[in-house]
Coordinates of C-alpha atoms in Angstrom, one line a residue:
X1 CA -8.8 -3.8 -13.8
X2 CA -5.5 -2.5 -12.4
X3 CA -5.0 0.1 -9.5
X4 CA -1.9 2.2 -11.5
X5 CA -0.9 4.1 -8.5
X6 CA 0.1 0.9 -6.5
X7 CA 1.8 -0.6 -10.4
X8 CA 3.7 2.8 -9.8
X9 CA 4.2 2.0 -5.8
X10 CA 5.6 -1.1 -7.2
X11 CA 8.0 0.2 -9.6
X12 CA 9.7 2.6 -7.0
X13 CA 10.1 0.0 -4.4
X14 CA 11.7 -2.2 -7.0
X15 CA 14.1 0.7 -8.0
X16 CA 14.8 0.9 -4.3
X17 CA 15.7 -2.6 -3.9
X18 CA 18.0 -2.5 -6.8
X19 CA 19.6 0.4 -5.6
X20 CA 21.0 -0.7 -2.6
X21 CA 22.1 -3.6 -4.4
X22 CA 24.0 -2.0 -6.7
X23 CA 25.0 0.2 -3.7
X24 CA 26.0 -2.9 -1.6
X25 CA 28.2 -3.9 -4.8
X26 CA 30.1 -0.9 -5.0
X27 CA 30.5 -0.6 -1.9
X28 CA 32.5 -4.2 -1.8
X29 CA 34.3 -3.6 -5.1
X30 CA 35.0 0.5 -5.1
X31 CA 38.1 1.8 -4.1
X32 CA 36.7 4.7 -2.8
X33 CA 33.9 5.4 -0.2
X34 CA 30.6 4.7 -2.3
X35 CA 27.1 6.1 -0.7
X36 CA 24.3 4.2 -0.5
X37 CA 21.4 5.2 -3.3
X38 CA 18.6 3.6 -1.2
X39 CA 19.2 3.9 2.3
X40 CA 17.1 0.9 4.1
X41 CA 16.4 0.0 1.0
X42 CA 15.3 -3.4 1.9
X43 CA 12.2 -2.0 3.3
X44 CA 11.1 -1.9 -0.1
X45 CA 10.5 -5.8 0.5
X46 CA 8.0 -5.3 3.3
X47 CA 5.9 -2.8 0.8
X48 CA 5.7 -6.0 -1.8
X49 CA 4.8 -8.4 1.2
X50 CA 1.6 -5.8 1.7
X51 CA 1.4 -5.1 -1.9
X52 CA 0.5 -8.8 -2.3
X53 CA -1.7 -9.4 0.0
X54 CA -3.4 -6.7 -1.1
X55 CA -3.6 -7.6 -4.8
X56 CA -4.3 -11.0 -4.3
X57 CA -7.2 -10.2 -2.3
X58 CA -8.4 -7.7 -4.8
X59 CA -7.4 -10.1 -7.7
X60 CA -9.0 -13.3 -6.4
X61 CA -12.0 -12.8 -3.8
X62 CA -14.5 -12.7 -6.0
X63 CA -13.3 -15.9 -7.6
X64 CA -13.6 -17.6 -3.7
X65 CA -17.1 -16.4 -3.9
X66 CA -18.1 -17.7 -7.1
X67 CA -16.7 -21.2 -6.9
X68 CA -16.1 -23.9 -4.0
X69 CA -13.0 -23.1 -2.2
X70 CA -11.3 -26.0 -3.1
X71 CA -11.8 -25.4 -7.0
X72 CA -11.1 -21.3 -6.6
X73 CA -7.8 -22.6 -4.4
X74 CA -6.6 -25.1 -6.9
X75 CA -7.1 -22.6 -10.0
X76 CA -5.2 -19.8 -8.0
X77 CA -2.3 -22.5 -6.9
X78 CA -2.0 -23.0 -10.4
X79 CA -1.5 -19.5 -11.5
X80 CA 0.8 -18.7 -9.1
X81 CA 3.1 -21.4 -9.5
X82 CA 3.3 -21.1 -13.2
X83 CA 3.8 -17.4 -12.8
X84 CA 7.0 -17.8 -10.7
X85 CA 8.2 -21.4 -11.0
X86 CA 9.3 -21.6 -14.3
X87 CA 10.9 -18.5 -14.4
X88 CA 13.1 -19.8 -10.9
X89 CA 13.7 -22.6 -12.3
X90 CA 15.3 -20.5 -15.5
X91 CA 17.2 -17.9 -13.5
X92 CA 18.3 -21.4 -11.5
X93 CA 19.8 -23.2 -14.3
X94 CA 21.0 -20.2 -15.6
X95 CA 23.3 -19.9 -12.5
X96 CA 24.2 -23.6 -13.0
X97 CA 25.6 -23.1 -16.4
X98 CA 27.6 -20.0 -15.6
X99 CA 29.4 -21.2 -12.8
X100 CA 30.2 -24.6 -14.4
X101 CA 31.2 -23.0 -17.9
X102 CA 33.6 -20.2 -16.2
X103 CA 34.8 -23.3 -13.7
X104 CA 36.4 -24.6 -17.1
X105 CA 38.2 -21.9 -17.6
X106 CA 39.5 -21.7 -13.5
X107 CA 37.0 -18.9 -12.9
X108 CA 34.2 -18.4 -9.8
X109 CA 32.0 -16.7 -11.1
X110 CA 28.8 -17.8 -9.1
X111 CA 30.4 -18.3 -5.1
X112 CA 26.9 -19.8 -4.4
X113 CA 27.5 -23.1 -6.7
X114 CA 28.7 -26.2 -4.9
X115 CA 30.3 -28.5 -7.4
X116 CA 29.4 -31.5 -5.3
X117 CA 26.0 -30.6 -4.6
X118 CA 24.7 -29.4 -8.5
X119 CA 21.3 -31.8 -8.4
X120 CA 20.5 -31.2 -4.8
X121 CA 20.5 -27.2 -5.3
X122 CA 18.9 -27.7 -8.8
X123 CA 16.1 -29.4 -6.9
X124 CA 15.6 -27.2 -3.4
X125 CA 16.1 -23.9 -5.7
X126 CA 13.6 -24.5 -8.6
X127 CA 11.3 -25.1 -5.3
X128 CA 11.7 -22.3 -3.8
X129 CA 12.6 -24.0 -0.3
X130 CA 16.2 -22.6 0.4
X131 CA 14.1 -19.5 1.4
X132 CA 12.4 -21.6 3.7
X133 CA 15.2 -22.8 5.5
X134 CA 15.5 -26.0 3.4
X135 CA 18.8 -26.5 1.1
X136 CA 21.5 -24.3 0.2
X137 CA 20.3 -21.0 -1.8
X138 CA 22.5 -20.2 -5.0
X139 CA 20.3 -16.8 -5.5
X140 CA 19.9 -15.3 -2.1
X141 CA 17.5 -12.6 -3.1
X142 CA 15.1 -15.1 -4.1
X143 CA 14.1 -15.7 -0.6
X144 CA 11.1 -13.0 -0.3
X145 CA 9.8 -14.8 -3.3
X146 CA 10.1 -17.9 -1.2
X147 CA 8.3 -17.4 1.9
X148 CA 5.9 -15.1 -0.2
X149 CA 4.6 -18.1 -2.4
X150 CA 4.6 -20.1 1.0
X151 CA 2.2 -17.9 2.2
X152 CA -0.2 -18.4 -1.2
X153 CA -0.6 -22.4 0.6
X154 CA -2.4 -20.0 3.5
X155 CA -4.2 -18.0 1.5
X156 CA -7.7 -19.4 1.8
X157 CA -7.2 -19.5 5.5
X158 CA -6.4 -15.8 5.6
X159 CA -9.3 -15.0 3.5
X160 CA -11.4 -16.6 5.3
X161 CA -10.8 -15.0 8.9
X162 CA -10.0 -11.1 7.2
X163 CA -13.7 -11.3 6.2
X164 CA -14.5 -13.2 8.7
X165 CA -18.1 -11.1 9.5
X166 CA -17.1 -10.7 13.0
X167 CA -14.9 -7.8 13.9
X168 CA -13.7 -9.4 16.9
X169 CA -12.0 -12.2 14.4
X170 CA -10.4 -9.3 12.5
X171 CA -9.3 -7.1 15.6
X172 CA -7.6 -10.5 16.7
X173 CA -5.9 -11.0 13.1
X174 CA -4.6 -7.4 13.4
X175 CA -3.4 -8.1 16.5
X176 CA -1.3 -11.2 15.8
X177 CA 0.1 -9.6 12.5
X178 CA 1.3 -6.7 14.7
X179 CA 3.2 -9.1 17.2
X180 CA 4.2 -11.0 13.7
X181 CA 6.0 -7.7 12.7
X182 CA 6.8 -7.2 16.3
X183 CA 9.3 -9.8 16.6
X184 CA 11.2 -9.2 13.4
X185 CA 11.8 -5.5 13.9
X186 CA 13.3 -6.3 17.2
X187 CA 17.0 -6.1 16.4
X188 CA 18.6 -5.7 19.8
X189 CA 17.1 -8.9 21.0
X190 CA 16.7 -10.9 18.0
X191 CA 19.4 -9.8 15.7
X192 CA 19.6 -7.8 12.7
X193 CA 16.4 -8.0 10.7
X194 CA 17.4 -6.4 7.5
X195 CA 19.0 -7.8 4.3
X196 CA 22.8 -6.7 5.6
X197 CA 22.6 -9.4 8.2
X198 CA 19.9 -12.0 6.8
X199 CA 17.5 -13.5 9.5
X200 CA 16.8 -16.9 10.1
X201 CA 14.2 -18.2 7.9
X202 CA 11.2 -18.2 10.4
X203 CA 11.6 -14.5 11.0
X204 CA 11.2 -14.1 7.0
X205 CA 8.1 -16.0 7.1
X206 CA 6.9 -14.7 10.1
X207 CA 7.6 -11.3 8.8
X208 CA 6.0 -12.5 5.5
X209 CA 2.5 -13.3 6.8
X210 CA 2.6 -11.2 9.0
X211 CA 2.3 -8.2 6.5
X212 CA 0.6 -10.2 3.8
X213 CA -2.3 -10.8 6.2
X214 CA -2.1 -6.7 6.8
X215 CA -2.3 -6.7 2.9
X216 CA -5.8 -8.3 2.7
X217 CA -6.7 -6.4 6.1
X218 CA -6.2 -3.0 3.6
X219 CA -8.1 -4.7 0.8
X220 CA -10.8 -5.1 3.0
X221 CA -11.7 -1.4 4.2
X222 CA -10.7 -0.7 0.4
X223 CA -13.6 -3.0 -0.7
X224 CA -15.9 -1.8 1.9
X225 CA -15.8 1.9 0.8
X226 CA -16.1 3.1 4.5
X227 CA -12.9 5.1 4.6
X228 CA -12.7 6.0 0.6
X229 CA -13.8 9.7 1.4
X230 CA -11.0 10.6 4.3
X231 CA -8.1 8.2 2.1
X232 CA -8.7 9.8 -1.1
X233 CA -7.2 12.7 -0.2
X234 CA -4.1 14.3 -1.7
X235 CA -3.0 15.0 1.8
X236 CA -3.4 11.7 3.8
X237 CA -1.4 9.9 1.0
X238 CA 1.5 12.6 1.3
X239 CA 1.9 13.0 5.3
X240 CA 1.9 8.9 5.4
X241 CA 4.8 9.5 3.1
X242 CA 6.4 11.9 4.7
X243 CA 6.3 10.6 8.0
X244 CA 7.7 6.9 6.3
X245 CA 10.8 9.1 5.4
X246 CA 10.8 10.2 8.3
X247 CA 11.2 7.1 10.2
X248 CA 13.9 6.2 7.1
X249 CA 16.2 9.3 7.9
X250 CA 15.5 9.3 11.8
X251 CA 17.2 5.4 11.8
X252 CA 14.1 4.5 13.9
X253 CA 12.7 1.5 14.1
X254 CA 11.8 -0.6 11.2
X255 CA 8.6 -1.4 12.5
X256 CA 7.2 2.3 12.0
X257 CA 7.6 2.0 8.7
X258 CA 6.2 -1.2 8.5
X259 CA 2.8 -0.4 10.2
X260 CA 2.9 2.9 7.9
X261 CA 3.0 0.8 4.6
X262 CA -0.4 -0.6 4.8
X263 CA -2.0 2.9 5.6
X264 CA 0.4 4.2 2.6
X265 CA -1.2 1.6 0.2
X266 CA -4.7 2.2 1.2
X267 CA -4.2 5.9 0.5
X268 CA -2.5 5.3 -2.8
X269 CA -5.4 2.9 -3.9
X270 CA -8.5 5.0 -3.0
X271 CA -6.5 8.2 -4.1
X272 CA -8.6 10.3 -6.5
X273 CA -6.1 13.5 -6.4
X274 CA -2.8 14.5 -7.9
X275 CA -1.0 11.9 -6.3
X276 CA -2.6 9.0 -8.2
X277 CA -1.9 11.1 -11.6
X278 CA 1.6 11.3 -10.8

């Protein structure tokens, strides 16, 4: 059974994410000043990282329960990788064949393509490992995807210690997904952390798990019930958006917004009001 607020959650962060892409574009090719239609846009990818932990604890747990963990892990592996695999490998090939048909006709269409490298970058893209720090990415965006199927190999792991029966176990996850999310949002130290100025790939997977692990953290209280009667209100799930644009217009920090996207989802899921009719 699907949650449809969080398929609509989805569907505005992916709008988002397209927006500043087309924004970026115009920006580059635009002979006049073009504004940017989805300012910090790439936030939107942190809300997915929470998004699937999230769903693929709500999706699967039950499974984990039913069957050994090796047999529920194998099955899940499975349908995640011919989920996203084959359709990478598509968009992969397609990028291939476009950059060496224009080539014919003296034209770069696809910078990405290394004419001397074609099978290598066939291989480490269809993977998935360019995101990972391994090969030369022809599809840049296509490293979320990356790190996020990386952190489907940890799954059962993180399972395991979010409802782990001791709360001392989960206090301790929370605490090392914060200092996960910590490190990335540090710019002035670290670098830029956002998709103008793209980190190296252990930040992205750091910041990956990090917030996946703070998926499956919300799943949990979901699950439990405990907070359903305080969350489901119209008003929680509006102030944590509010204050998220907040943080967006204000320039501060990209970590508040990252520890207000979990809360946000929670709210959206157990939302019995006008916002989860909307």
């Amino acid at each position: 059974e699907k949650i449809i607020p969080l398929t609509s959650l989805r569907g505005v962060a992916a709008l988002a994410v397209i927006a500043m892409h087309y924004s970026e574009t115009m920006q580059q090719i635009s002979s006049h000043r073009f504004p940017s239609l989805a300012p910090r846009g790439y936030l939107a990818v942190d809300v997915f990282f929470v998004l699937s932990g999230f769903i693929m604890g709500y999706t699967y747990l039950e499974s984990f329960h039913l069957q050994s963990t090796w047999t529920a892990y194998c099955k899940f592996l499975a349908k995640r990788a011919t989920r996203i695999l084959p359709l990478n490998a598509a968009i992969t090939i397609v990028l291939l064949a476009v950059a060496i048909v224009s080539s014919l006709f003296g034209i770069q269409s696809v910078r990405t393509v290394r004419p001397n490298h074609l099978a290598d970058d066939l291989v480490t893209n269809a993977l998935l490992l360019p995101g990972l720090g391994i090969g030369h990415s022809l599809n840049w965006p296509a490293w979320s995807i990356s790190v996020e199927f990386a952190a489907y190999f940890a799954f059962p792991l993180f399972l395991s210690i979010v409802f782990h029966p001791s709360k001392l176990v989960l206090a301790v996850t929370c605490a090392f997904a914060f200092i996960g999310l910590l490190g990335t949002s540090l710019t002035d130290i670290l670098g830029p952390g956002n998709m103008h100025n793209h980190p190296p790939p252990w930040r992205d997977l750091a910041r990956c798990m990090s917030e996946f692990v703070l998926g499956l953290v919300v799943f949990r209280v979901y699950y439990s019930g405990k907070w359903a009667s305080l969350f489901a209100r119209d008003s929680i799930a509006i102030a944590i958006g509010v204050a998220i644009l907040a943080v967006i217009i204000s320039r501060a920090n990209d970590i508040f917004a990252m520890l207000l996207f979990p809360p946000l989802i929670l709210a959206i899921s157990l939302n019995s009001g006008y916002v989860a009719y909307q």
